CSV table of C-alpha atoms in Angstrom, one decimal:
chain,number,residue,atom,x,y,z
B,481,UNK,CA,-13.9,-38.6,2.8
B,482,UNK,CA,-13.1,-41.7,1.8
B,483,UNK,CA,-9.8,-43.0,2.3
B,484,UNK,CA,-8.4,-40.4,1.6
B,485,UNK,CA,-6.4,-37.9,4.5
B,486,UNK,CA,-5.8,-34.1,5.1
B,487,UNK,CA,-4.4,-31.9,8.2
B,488,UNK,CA,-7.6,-30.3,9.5
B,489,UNK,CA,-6.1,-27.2,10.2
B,490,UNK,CA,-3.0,-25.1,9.8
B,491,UNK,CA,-1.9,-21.8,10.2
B,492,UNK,CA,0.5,-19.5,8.3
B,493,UNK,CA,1.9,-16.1,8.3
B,494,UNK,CA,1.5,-13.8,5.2
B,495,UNK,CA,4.1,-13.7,2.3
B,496,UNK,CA,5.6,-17.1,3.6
B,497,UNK,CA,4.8,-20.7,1.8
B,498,UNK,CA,2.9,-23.6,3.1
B,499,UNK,CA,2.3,-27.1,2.2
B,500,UNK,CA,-1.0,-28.7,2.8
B,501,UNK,CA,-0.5,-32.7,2.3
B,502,UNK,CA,-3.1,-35.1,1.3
B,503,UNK,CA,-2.5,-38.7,1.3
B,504,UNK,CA,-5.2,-41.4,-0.5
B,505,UNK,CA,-5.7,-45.0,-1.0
B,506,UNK,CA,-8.4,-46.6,-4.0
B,507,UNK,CA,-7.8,-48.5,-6.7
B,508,UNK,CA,-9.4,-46.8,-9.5
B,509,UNK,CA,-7.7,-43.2,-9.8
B,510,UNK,CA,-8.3,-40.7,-12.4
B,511,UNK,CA,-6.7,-38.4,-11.0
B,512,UNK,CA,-5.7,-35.9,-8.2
B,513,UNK,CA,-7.0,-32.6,-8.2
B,514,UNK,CA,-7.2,-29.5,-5.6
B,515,UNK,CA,-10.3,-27.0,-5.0
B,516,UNK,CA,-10.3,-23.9,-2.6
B,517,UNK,CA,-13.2,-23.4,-0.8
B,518,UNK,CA,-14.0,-19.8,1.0
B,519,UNK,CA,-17.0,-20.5,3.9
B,520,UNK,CA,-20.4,-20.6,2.4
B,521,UNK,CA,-18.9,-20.9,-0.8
B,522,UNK,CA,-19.1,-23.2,-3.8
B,523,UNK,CA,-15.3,-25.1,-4.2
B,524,UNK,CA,-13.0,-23.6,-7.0
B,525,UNK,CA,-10.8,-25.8,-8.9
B,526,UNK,CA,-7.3,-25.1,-8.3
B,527,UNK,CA,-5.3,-27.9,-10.3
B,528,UNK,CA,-5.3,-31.8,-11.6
B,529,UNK,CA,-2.4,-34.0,-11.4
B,530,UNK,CA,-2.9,-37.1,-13.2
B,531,UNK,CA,0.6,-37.8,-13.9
B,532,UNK,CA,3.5,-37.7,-10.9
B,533,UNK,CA,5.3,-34.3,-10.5
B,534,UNK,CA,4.8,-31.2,-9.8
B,535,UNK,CA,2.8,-28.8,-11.6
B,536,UNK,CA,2.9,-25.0,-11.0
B,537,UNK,CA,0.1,-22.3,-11.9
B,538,UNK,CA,1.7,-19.0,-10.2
B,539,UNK,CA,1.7,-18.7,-6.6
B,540,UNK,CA,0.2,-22.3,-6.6
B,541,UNK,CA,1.9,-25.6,-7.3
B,542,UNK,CA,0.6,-29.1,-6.9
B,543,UNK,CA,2.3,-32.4,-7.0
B,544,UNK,CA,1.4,-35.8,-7.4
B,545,UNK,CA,3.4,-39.5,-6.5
B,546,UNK,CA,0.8,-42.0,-7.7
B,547,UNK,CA,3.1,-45.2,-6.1
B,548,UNK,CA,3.0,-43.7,-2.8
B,549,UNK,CA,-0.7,-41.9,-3.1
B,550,UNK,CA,0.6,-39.0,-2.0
B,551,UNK,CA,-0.1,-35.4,-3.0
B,552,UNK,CA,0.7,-32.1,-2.0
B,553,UNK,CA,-0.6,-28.4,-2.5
B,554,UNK,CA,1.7,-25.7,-2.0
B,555,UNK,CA,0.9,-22.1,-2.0
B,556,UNK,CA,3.7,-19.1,-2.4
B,557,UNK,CA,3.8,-15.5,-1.5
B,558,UNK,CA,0.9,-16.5,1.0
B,559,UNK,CA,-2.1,-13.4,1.2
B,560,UNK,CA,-4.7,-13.4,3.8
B,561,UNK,CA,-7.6,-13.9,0.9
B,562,UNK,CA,-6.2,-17.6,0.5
B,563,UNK,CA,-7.6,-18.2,4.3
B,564,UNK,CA,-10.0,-21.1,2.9
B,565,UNK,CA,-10.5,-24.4,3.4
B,566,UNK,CA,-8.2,-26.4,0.4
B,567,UNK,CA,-10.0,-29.4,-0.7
B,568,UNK,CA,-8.0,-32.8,-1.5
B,569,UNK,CA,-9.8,-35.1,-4.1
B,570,UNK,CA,-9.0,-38.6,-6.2
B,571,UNK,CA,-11.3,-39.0,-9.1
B,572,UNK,CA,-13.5,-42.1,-9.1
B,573,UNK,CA,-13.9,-44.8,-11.4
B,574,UNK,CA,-17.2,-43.5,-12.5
B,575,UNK,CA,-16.4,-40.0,-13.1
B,576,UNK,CA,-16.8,-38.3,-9.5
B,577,UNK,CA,-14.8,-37.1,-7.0
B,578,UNK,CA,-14.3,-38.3,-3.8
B,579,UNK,CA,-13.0,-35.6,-1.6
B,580,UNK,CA,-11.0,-35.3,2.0
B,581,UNK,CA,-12.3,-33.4,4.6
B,582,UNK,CA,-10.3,-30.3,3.7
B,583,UNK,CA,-7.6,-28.3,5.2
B,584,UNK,CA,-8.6,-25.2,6.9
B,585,UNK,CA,-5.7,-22.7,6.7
B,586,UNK,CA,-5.7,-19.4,8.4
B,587,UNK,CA,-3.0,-16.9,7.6
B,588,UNK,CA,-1.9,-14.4,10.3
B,589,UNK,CA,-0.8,-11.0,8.9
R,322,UNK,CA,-15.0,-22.1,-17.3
R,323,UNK,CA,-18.3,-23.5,-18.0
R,324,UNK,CA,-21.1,-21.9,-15.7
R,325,UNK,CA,-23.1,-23.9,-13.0
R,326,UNK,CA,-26.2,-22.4,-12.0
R,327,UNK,CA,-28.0,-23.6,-9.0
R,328,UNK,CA,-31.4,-22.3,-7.2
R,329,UNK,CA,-32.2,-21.6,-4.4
R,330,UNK,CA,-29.0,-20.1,-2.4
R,331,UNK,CA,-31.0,-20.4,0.3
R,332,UNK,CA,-34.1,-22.5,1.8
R,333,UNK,CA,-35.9,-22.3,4.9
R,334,UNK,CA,-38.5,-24.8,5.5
R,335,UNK,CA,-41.0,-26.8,7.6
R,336,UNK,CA,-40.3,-30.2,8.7
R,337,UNK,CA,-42.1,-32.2,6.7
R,338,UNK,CA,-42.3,-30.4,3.1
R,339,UNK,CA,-40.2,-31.3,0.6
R,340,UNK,CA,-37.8,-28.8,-1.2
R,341,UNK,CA,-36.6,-28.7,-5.1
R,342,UNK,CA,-33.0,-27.6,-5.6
R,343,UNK,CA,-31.9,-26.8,-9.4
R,344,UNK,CA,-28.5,-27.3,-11.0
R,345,UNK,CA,-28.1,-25.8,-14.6
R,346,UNK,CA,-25.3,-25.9,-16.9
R,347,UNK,CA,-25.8,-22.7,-18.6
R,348,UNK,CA,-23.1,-23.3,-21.4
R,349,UNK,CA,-22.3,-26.4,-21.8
R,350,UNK,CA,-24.1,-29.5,-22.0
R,351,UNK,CA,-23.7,-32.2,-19.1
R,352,UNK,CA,-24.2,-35.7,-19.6
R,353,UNK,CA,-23.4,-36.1,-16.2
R,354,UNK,CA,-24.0,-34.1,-12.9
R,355,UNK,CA,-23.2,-34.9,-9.3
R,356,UNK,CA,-25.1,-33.9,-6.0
R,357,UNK,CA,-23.0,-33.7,-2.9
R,358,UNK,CA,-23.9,-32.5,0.4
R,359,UNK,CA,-21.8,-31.1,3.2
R,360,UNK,CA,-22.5,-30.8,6.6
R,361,UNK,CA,-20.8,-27.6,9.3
R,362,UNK,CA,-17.0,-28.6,9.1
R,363,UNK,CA,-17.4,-31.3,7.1
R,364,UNK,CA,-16.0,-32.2,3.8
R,365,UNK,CA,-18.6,-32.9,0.6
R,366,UNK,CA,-19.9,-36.1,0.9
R,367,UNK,CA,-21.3,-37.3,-2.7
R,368,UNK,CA,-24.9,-38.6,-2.3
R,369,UNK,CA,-25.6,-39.8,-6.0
R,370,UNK,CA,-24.4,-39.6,-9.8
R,371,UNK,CA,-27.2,-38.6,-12.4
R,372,UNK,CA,-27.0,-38.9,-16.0
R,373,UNK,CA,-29.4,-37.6,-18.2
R,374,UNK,CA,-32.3,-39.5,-19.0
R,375,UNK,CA,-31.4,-42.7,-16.7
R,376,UNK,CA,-32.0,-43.4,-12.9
R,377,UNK,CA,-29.5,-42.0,-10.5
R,378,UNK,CA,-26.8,-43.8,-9.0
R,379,UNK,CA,-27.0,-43.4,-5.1
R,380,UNK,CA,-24.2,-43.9,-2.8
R,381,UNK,CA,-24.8,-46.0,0.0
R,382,UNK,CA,-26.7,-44.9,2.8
R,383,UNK,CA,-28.5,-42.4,0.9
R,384,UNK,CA,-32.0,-42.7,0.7
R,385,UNK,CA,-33.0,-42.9,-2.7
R,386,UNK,CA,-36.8,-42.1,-2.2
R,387,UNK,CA,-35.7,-39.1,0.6
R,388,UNK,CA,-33.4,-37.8,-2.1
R,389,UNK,CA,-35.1,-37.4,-5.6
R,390,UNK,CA,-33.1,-36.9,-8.4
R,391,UNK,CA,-34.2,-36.0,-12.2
R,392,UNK,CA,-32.0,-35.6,-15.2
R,393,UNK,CA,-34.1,-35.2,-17.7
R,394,UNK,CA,-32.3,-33.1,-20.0
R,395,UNK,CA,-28.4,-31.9,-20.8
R,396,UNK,CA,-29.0,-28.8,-18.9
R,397,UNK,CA,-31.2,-29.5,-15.9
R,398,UNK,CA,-30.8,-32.0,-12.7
R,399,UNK,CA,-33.1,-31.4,-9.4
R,400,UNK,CA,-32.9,-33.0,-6.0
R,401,UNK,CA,-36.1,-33.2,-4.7
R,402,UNK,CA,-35.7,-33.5,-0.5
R,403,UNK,CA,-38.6,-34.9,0.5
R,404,UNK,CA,-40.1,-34.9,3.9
R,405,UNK,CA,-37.6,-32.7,5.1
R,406,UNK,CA,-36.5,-33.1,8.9
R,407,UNK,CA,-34.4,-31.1,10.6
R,408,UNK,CA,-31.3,-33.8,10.1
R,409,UNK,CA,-31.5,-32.8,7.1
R,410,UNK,CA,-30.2,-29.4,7.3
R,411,UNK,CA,-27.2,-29.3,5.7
R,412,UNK,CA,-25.3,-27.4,2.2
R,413,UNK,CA,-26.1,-28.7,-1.1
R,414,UNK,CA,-23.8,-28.8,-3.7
R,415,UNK,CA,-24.0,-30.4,-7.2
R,416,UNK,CA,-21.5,-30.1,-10.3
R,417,UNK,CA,-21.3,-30.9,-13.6
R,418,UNK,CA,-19.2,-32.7,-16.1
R,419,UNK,CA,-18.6,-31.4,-19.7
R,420,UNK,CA,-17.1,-33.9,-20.9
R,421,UNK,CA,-15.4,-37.5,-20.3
R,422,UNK,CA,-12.2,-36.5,-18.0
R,423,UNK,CA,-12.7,-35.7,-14.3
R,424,UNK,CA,-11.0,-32.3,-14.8
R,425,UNK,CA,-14.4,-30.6,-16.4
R,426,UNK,CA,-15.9,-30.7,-13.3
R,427,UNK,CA,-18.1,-27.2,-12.3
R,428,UNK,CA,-19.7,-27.0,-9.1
R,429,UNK,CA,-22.4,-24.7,-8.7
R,430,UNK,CA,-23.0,-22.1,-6.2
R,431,UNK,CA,-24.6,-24.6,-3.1
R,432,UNK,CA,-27.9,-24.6,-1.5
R,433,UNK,CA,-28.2,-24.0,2.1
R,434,UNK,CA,-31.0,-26.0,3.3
R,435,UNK,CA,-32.6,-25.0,7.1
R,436,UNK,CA,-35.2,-27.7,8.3
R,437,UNK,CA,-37.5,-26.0,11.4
C-alpha cells in the first residue's frame, strides 16, 4: 500500500480480543475504514471512522486519531471464522481507497 | 448493501489473448467504479478510477493500453486485459461507489485470472 502500515501477521486464541494497528500518512484523507477479507474472497466492509474515537458495531470496534494517523481494529469474543486477512484503508482525494497490505490473523482454538 | 456483480470468477487463458472482466452494480447506480488487482499475499493495489462516460484515470505504472477500461453506462465497467502474459496472473477486483462519500464502496466478488 501506500504509506500506509499493518502487522503482517498475528495470532490469537479463541474468545480472547486482539488489536490489529494500522498507521498512515497522506494528506488528503476521507476517511479510515476496515474490510475483512476470507482467502479467495471479495473484502467486506467492516467500519469507517472519519472522525477520532472509537466506534463499536458488536464484537467489532474501530478507532480513529487523525493527528497521529493512527487507527486501530479490535475484535471481541474472538471465533475461529474471523481467521481473515483485515484490511486497513485511508480514502483518497478522488474517491478511492488506498489500502495496507492487510493483517493476516489466525485464531488457535 | 448495494450488490456488485462481477464475471468471470474465474479465467484461464493463453498467453497472448486478451480477457474481458465485468463489474455490474445490480441496484444502484455508480457514477464511479474502481478496478484493483491483488497479487498472492499481497494487498489490493488500485490500477485505475473509471467514471461513466469519460476516460479512465490510471495509476502510475499501469499500462493504460494493457489494461482497457470502459464505463459506458451507470451499471457496467469492463477491464479488457489485453495480450495477456503470464505476469499477469493475478485477482481482480473492482468496486463501486453509490454515491459521493468513500463509505458506499461495494466490491464485487474478484476475478481470478491464470495466464499459461
Amino acid at each position: 500500500g501506500q504509506n500506509i502500515d499493518q502487522p503482517t501477521e498475528m495470532t490469537a486464541t479463541e474468545g480472547a480480543i486482539v488489536q490489529i494497528n494500522c498507521t498512515y500518512q497522506t494528506s488528503g484523507f476521507n476517511g479510515l475504514f476496515w474490510y475483512q477479507q476470507h482467502a479467495g474472497e471479495a473484502p467486506t466492509f467492516l467500519s469507517y471512522n472519519v472522525l477520532d474515537g472509537l466506534e463499536e458495531k458488536g464484537r467489532f470496534s474501530s478507532f480513529l486519531s487523525r493527528s497521529k494517523g493512527y487507527s486501530y481494529l479490535l475484535l471481541k469474543e474472538l471465533q475461529m471464522k474471523d481467521s481473515a486477512s483485515y484490511l486497513c484503508g485511508y480514502g483518497g482525494s478522488q474517491g478511492n481507497l488506498i489500502f495496507g497490505k492487510g493483517t493476516k490473523l489466525s485464531v488457535k482454538p | 448493501g448495494a450488490v456488485v456483480s462481477q464475471h468471470p470468477s474465474r479465467v484461464i487463458c493463453k498467453s497472448g489473448t486478451s480477457v474481458k472482466i465485468e463489474c455490474r452494480s445490480l441496484d444502484f447506480q455508480a457514477t464511479t467504479m474502481f478496478w484493483y488487482r491483488q497479487f498472492p499475499k499481497q494487498s489490493l493495489m488500485l490500477m485505475a478510477t473509471s467514471n461513466e462516460g469519460s476516460k479512465a484515470t490510471y495509476e502510475q505504472g499501469v499500462e493504460k493500453d494493457k489494461f482497457l477500461i470502459n464505463h459506458a453506462s451507470l451499471t457496467l465497467s469492463t477491464l479488457t486485459v489485453t495480450s495477456a502474459h503470464p505476469e499477469d496472473s493475478s485477482f481482480y477486483i473492482c468496486s463501486a461507489r453509490t454515491g459521493t462519500t468513500n463509505e458506499k464502496l461495494f466490491f464485487g466478488s474478484g476475478t481470478q485470472l491464470s495466464v499459461l
